[in-house]
Tab-separated table of C-alpha atoms in Angstrom:
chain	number	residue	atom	x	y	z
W	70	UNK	CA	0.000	0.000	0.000
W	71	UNK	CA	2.954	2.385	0.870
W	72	UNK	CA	4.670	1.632	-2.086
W	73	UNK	CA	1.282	2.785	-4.608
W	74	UNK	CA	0.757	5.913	-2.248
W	75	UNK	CA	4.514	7.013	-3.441
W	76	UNK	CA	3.950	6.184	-7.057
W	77	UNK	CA	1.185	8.371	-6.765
W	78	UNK	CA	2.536	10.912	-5.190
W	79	UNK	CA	5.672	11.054	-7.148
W	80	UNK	CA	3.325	11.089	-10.562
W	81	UNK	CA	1.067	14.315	-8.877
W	82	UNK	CA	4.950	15.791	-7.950
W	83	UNK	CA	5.874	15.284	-11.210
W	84	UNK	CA	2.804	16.758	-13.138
W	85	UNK	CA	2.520	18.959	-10.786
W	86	UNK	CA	6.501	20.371	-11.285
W	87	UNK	CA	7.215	20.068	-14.884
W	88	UNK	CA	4.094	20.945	-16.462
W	89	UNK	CA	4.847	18.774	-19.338
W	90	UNK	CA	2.210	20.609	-21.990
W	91	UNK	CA	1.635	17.819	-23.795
W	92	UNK	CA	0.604	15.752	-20.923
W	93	UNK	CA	-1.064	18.436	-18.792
W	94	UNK	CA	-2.915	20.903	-21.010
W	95	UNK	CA	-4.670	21.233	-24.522
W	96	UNK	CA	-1.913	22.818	-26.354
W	97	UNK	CA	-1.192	19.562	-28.012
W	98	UNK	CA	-2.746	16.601	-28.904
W	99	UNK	CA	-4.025	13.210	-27.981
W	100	UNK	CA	-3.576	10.265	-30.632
W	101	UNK	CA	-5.307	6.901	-29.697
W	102	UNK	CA	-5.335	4.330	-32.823
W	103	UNK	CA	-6.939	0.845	-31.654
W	104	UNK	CA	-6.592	-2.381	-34.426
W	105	UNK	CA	-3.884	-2.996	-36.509
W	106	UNK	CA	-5.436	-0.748	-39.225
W	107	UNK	CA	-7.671	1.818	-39.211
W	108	UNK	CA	-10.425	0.662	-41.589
W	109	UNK	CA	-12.929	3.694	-40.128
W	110	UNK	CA	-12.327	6.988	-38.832
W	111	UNK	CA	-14.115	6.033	-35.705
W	112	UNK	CA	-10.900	3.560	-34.755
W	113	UNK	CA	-8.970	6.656	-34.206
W	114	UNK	CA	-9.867	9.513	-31.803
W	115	UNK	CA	-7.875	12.318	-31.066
W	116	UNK	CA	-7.831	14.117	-27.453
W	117	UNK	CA	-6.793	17.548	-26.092
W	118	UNK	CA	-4.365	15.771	-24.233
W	119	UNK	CA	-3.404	12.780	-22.381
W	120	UNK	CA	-4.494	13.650	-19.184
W	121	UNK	CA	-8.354	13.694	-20.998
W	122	UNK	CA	-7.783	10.661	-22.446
W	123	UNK	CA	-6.784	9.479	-18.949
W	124	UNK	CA	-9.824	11.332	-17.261
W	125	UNK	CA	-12.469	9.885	-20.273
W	126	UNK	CA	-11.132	6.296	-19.477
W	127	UNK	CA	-10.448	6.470	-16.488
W	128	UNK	CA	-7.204	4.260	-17.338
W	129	UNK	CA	-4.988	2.269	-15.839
W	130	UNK	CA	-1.218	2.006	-16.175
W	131	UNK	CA	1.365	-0.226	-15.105
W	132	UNK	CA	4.857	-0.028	-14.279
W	133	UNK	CA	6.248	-0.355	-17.896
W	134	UNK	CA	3.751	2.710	-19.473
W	135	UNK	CA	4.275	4.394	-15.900
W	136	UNK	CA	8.208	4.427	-16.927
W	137	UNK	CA	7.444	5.381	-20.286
W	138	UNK	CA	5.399	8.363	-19.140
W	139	UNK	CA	8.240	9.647	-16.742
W	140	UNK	CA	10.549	9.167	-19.441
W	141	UNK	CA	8.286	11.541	-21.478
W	142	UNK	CA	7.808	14.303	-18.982
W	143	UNK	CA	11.289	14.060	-18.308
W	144	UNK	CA	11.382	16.630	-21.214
W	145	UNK	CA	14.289	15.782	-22.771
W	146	UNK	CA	13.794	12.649	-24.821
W	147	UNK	CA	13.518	12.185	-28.210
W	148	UNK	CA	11.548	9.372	-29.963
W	149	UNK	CA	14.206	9.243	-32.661
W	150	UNK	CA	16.603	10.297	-31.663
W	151	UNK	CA	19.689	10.942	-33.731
W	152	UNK	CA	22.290	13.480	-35.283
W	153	UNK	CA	20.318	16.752	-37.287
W	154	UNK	CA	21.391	16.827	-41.091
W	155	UNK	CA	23.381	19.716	-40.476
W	156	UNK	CA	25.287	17.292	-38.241
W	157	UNK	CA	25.584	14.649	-40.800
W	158	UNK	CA	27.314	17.220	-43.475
W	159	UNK	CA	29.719	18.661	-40.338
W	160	UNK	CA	31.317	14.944	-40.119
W	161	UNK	CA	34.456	16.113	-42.488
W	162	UNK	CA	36.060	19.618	-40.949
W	163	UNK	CA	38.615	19.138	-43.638
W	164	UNK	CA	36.097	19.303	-46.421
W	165	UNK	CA	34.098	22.401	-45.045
W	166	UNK	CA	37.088	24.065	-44.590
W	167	UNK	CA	38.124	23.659	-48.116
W	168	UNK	CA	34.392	23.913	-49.468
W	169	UNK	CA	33.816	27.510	-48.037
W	170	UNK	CA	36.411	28.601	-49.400
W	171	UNK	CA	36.238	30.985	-52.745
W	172	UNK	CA	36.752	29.582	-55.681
W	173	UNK	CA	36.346	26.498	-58.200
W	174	UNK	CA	36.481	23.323	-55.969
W	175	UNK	CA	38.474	20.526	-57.634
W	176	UNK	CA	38.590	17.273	-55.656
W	177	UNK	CA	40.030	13.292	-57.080
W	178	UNK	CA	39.418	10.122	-55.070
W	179	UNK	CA	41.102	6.723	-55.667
W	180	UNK	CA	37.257	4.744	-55.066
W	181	UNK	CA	38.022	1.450	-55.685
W	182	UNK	CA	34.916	0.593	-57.368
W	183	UNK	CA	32.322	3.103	-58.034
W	184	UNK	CA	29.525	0.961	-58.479
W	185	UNK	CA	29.412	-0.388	-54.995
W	186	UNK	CA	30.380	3.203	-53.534
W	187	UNK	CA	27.855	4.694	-56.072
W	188	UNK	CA	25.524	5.744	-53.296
W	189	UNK	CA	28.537	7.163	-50.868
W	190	UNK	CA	29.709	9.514	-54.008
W	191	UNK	CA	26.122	10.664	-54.772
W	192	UNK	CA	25.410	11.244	-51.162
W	193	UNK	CA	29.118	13.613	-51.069
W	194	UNK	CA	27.956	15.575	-54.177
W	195	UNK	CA	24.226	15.964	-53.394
W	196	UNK	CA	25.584	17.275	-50.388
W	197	UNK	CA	27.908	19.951	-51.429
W	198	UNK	CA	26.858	20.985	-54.991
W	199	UNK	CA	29.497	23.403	-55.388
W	200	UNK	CA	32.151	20.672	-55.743
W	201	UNK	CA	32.842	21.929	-59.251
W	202	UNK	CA	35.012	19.023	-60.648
W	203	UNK	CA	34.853	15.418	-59.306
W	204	UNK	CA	37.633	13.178	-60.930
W	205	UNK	CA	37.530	9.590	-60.110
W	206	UNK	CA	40.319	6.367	-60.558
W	207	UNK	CA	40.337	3.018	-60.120
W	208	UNK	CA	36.481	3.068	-61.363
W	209	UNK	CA	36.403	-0.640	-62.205
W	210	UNK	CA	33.928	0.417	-65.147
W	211	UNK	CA	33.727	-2.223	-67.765
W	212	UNK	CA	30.820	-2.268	-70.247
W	213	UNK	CA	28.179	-0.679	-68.654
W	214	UNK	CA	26.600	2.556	-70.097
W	215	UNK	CA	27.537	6.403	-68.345
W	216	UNK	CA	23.941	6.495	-68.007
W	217	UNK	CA	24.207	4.235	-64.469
W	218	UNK	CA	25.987	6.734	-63.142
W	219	UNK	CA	25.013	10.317	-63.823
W	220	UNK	CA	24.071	12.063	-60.690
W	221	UNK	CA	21.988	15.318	-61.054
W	222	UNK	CA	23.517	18.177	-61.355
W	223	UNK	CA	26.780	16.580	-62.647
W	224	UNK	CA	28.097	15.552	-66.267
W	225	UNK	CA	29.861	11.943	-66.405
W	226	UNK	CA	32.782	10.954	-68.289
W	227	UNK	CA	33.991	8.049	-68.168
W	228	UNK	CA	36.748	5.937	-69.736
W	229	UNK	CA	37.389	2.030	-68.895
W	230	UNK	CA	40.456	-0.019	-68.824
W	231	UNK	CA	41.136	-1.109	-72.388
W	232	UNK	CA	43.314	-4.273	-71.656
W	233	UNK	CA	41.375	-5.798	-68.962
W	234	UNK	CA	39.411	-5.459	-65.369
W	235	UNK	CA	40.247	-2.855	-62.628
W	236	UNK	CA	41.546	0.435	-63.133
W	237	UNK	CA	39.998	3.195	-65.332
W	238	UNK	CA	39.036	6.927	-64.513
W	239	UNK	CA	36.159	9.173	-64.464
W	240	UNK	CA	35.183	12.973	-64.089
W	241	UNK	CA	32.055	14.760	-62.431
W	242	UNK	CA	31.966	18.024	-63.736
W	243	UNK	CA	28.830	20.649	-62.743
W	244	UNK	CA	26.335	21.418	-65.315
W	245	UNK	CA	27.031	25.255	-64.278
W	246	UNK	CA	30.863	24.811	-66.109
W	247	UNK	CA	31.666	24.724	-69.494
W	248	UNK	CA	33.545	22.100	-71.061
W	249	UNK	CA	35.307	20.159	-73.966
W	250	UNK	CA	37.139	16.761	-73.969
W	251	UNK	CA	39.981	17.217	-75.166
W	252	UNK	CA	40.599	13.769	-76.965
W	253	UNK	CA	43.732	15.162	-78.793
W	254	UNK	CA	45.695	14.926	-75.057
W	255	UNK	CA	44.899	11.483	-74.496
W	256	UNK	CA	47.284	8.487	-75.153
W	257	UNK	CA	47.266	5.133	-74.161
W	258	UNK	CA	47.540	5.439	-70.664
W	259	UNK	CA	44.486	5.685	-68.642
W	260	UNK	CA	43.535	9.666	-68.205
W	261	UNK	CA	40.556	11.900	-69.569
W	262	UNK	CA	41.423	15.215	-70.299
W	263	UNK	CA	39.095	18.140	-70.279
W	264	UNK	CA	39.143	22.001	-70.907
W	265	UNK	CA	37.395	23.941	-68.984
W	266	UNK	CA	35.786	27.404	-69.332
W	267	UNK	CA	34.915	28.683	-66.332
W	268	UNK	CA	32.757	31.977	-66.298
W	269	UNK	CA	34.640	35.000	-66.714
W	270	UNK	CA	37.795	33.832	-66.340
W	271	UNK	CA	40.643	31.906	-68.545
W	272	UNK	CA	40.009	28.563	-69.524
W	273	UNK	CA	42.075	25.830	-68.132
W	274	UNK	CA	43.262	22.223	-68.703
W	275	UNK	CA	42.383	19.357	-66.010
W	276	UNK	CA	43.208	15.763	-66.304
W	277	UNK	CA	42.140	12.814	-63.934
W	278	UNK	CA	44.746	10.077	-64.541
W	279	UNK	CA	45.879	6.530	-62.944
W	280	UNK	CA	48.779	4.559	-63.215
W	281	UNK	CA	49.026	1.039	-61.731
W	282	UNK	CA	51.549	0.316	-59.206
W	283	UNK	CA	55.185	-0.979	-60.417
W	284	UNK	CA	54.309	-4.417	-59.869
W	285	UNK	CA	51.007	-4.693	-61.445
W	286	UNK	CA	50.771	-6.375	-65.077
W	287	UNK	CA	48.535	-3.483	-66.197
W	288	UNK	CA	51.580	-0.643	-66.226
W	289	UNK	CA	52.200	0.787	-69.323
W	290	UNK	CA	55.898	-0.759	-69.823
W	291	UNK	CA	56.387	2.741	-72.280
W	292	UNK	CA	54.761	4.902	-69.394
W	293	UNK	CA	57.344	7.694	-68.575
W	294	UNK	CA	58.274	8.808	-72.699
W	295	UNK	CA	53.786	8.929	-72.830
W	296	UNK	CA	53.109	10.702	-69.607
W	297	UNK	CA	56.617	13.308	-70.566
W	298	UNK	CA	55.300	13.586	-74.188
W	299	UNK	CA	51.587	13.892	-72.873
W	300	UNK	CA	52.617	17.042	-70.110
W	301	UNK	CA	54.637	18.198	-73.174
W	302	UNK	CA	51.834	18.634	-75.266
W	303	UNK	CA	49.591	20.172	-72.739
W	304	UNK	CA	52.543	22.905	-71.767
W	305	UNK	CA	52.566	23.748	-75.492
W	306	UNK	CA	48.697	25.013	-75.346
W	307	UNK	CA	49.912	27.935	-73.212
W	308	UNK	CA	46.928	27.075	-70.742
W	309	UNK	CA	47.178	26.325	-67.061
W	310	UNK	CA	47.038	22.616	-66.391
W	311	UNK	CA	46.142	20.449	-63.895
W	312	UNK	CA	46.518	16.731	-63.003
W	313	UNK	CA	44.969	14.571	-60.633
W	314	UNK	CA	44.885	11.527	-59.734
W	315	UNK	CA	46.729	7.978	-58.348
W	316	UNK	CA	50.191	8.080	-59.707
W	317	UNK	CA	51.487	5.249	-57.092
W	318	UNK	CA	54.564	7.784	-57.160
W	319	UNK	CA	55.306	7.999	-53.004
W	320	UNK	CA	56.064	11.878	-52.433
W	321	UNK	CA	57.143	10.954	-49.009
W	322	UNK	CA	60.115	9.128	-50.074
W	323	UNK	CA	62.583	10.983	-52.045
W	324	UNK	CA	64.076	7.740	-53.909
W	325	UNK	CA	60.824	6.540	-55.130
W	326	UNK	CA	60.073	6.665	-58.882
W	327	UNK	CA	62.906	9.509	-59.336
W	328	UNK	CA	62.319	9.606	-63.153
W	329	UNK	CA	59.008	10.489	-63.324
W	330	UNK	CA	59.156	13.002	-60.213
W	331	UNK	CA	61.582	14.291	-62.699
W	332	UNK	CA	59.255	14.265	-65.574
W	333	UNK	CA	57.057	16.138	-63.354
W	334	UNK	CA	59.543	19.238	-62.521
W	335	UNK	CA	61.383	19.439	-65.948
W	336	UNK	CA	57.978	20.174	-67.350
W	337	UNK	CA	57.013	23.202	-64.939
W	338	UNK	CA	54.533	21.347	-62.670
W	339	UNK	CA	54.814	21.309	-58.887
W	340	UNK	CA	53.058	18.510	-56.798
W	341	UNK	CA	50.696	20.351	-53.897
W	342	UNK	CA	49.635	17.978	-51.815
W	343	UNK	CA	51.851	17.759	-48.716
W	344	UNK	CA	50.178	15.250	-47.050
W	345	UNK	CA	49.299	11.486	-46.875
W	346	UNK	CA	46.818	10.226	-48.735
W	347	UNK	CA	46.874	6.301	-47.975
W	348	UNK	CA	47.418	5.354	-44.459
W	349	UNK	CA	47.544	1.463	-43.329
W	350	UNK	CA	48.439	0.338	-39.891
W	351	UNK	CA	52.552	0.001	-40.980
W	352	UNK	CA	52.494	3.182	-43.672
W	353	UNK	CA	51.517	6.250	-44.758
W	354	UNK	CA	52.085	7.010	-48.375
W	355	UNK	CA	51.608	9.976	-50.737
W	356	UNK	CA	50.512	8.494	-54.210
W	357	UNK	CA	47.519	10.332	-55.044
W	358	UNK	CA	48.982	14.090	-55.912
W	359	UNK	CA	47.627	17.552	-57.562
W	360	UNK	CA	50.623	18.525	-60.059
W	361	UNK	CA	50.110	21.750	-61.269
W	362	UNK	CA	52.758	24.723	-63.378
W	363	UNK	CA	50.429	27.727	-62.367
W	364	UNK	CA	50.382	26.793	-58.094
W	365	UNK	CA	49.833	30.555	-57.714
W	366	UNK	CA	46.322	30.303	-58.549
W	367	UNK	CA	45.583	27.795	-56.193
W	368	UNK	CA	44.410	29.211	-53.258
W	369	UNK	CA	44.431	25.868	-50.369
W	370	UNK	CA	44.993	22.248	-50.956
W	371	UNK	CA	43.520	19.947	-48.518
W	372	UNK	CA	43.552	15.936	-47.557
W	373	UNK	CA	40.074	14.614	-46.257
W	374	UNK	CA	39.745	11.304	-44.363
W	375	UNK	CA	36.555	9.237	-46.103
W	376	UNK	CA	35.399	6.130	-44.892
W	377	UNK	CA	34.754	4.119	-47.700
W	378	UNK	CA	37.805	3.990	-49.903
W	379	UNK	CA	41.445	3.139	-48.346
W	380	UNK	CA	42.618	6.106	-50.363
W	381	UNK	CA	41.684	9.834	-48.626
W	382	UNK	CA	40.135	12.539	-50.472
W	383	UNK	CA	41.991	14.867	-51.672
W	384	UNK	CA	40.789	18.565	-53.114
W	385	UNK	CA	42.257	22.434	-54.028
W	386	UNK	CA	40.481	25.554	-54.699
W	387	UNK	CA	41.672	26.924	-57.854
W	388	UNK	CA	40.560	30.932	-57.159
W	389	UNK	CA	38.535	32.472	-59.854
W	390	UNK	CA	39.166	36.112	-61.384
W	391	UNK	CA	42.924	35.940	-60.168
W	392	UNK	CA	45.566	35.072	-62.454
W	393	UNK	CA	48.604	36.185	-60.312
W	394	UNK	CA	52.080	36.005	-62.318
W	395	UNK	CA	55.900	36.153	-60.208
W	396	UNK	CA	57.545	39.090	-60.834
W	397	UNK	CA	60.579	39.027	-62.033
W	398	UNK	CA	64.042	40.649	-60.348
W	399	UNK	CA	66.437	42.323	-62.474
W	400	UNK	CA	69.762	44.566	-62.135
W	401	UNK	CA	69.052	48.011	-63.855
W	402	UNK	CA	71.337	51.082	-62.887
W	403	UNK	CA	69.306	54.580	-61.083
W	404	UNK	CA	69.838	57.504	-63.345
W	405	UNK	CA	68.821	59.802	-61.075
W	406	UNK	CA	70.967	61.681	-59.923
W	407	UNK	CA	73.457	60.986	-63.300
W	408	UNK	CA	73.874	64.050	-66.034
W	409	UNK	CA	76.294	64.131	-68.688
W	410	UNK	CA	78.552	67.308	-66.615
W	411	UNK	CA	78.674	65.483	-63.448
W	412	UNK	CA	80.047	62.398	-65.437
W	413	UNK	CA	82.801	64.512	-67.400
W	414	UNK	CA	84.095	66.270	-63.984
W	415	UNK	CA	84.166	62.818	-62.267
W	416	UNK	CA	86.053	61.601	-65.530
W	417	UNK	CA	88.072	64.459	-65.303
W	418	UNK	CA	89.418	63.752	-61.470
W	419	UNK	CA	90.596	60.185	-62.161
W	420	UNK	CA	94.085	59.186	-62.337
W	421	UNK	CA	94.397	57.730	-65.927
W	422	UNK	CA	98.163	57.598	-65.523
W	423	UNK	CA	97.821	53.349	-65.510
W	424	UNK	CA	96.288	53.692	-68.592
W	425	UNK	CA	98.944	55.794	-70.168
W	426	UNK	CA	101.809	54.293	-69.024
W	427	UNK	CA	101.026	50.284	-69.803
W	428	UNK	CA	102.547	48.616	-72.958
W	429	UNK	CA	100.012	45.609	-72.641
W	430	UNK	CA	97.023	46.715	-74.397
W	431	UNK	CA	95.126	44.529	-72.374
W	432	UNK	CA	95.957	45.569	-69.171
W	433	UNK	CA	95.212	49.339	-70.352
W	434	UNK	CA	92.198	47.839	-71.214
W	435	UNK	CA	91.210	46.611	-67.821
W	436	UNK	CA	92.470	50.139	-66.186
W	437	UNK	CA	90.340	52.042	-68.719
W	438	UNK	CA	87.086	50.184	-67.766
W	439	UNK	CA	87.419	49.767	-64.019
W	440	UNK	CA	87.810	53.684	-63.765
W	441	UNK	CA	84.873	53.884	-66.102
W	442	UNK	CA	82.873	51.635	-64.421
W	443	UNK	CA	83.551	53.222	-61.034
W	444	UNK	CA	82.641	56.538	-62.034
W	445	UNK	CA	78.874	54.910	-63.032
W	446	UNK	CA	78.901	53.428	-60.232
W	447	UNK	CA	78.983	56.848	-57.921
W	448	UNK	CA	76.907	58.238	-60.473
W	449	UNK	CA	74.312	55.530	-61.360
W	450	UNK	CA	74.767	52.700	-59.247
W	451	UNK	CA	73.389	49.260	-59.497
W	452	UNK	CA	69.802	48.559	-57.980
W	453	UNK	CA	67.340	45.683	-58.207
W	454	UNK	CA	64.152	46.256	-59.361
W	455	UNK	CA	61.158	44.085	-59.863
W	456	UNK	CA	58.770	44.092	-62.850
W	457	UNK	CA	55.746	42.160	-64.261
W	458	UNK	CA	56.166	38.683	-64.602
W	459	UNK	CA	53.229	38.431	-67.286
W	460	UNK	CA	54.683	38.189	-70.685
W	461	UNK	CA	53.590	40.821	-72.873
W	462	UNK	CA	55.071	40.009	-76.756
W	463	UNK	CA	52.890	42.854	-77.901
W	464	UNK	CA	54.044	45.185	-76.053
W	465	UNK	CA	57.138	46.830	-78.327
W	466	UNK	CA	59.669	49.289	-78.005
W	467	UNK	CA	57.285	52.162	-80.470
W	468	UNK	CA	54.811	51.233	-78.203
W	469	UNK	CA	56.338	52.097	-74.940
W	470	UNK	CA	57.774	55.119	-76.516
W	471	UNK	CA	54.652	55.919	-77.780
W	472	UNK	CA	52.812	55.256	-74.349
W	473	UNK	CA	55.763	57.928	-72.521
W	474	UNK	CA	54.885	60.276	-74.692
W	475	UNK	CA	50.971	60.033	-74.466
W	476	UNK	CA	51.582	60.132	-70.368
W	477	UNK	CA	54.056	63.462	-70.866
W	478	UNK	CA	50.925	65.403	-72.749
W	479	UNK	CA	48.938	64.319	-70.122
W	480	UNK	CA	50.781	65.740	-67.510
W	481	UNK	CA	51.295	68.815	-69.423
W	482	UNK	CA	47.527	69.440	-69.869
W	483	UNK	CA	46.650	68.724	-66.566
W	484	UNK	CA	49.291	71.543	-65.394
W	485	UNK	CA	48.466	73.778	-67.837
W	486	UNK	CA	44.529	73.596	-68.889
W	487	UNK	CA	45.197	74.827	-72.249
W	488	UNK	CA	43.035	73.828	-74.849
W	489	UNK	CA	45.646	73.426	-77.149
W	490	UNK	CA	47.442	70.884	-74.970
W	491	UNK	CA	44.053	68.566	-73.984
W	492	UNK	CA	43.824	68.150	-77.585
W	493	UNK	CA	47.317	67.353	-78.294
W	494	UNK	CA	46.632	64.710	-75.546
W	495	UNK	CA	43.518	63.419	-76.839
W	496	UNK	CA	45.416	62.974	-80.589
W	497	UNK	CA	48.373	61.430	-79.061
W	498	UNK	CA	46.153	58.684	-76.782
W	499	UNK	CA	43.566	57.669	-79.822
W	500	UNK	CA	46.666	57.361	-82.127
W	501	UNK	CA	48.045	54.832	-79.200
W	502	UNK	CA	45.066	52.951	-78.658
W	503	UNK	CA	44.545	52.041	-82.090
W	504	UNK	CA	48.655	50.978	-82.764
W	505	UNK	CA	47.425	48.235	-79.769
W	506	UNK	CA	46.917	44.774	-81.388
């Protein structure tokens, strides 16, 4: 009898305390469904609450609904409980770091079969459908049609192993880009090569390629002149190029496949990827790689962990509207504080008696141009100076002459504000502009 008394009391204490609205008061509802299925609408009934579904039944509960009950007025219990979708997409840090960033998002992935990780891939790009460019290896494609595997959003290319199973590459690429195969790139080694034309901005070249280990049957055995003649050929389109993919080329260990690392750097690409991208229990290589000869446009390069390849993902932002050249260093002399009378007096004070007095010719020589040279040197001396790195074949010696003098009439009419001289500017800046090719 005690033991009912406290249930009761703890339920009133409870009710009572919390003021669970769903339990206590009409600002939710009742659902009672009684059968298997509801054939007629009078086998369900819906209450103000459970407390009149209680009072109009006067029902009775025993310990295992009385537990239930508390567990719902605890407040704090979900009946499905589980991770929000924003959750779900948060899993990666790696790959919202590098998707919020600015820019075209250019990501490769070793799969290892993309029919039975069909679903994970679709499930990555639904999720994050500004993932521009998508290249795959190791598809294990054989005969079956593109059509399988086009996800929305997305254009598929595909292209199988030729000389048996395994292998092969692939490339998502968003409907919102531009693009061309490029089918005079491609050799006999497994790689798709597109150009892209991304809105307003240069178009580019991007390859997804995959070379079997150095053990593995399937290796091109003429591999190194193809891939050197294939970068060679891509370099000579004057475009910016990049490659991705599964070289099985360790970056981590400077001995490993020397010859094509060389390949690699004699051609003008860097690899970007500093991290590794296939970690067992015993090692941790770096085999799949982003080579690239324009790595100032890149603005990050990141390696994401993915659970259903042994390979990580690995991505870059290539940033739009920037095309960012090195400037170059030179030696150039400063004239600016050199005239022709200061150089004749300092000419003038020099002891040219070595000069005079040698019978070697070349040793008169050497006197003459040290005392020359040292008298530019107090006059003009030798400073480094940095200009544009962008190559500019167009731009000629008439037309920088003719560009000084355009900017000297400018000057002139701005400090003067005679008619005469705005026109004379005017003439002199058409007459430029239409000398530019």
């Amino acid at each position: 009898m005690g033991s009912v008394m406290l249930r009761i009391a703890l339920k009133l204490l409870i009710i009572l305390w919390l003021k669970k609205p769903g339990f206590t008061t009409a600002s939710s509802v009742c659902y009672v469904f009684h059968g298997e299925e509801a054939i007629d609408p009078n086998q369900t009934l819906v209450y103000q609450s459970l407390w009149c579904y209680q009072q109009i039944y006067d029902a009775q509960v025993g310990r295992k609904v009385d537990l239930q009950l508390l567990l719902i007025l605890s407040g704090d219990v979900e009946l499905c409980p589980g991770p929000e979708c924003g959750d779900c997409l948060n899993i990666n840090p790696e790959l919202e770091c590098l998707i919020k960033q600015r820019g075209l998002k250019c990501f490769h992935l070793n799969v290892r079969g993309l029919w039975s990780n069909l679903c994970h891939v679709t499930e990555l790009l639904t999720a994050h459908t500004d993932i521009g460019i998508f290249t795959l290896s190791e598809t294990h494609i054989q005969d079956e049609p593109d059509e399988l595997y086009v996800i929305n959003g997305y254009s598929f290319i595909s292209l199988p192993r030729s000389n048996g199973l395994g292998g092969g590459v692939a490339v998502y690429i968003s409907e919102q880009i531009n693009w061309t195969r490029r089918y005079d790139l491609e050799s006999e080694l497994e790689c798709i090569w597109l150009e892209t034309f991304p809105y307003k901005t240069k178009s580019f070249l991007i390859c997804s390629m995959y070379r079997p280990p150095d053990t593995s049957s399937y290796t091109h055995a003429n591999f190194k002149n193809l891939f050197a003649g294939m970068l060679d050929l891509a370099t000579a389109n004057l475009k910016e190029v990049i490659v991705m993919g599964d070289l099985n080329v360790n970056y981590h260990r400077n001995e490993d496949n020397t010859e094509i690392k060389s390949i690699i750097s004699v051609n003008g690409f860097k690899q970007i990827v500093k991290e590794a991208t296939r970690t067992t229990e015993n090692t941790a290589t770096l085999i799949d790689i982003i080579i690239t000869n324009n790595p100032s446009v890149i603005a990050c390069t990141k390696v994401v962990p993915i659970a259903f390849s042994d390979h990580d993902l690995i991505g870059c932002v290539r940033k739009q509207h920037h095309l960012k050249y090195v400037p170059k260093v030179i030696n150039c002399r400063n004239t600016k504080n050199y005239s022709k009378e200061l150089m004749c007096d300092e000419l003038f004070k020099q002891d040219w008696t070595p000069v005079y007095e040698s019978t070697d010719v070349n040793y008169a020589w050497t006197c003459m141009k040290d005392i020359i040279s040292s008298c530019f040197d107090k006059l003009a001396p030798i400073i480094k100076k940095r200009i544009r790195g962008k190559p500019s074949p167009w731009l000629t010696d008439e037309i920088k002459k003719a560009m000084n003098t355009r900017d000297i009439l400018l000057r002139k009419s701005r400090k003067t504000k005679f008619e005469s001289d705005i026109i004379a500017y005017r003439k002199k800046r058409n007459e430029h502009n239409c000398n530019i090719p």
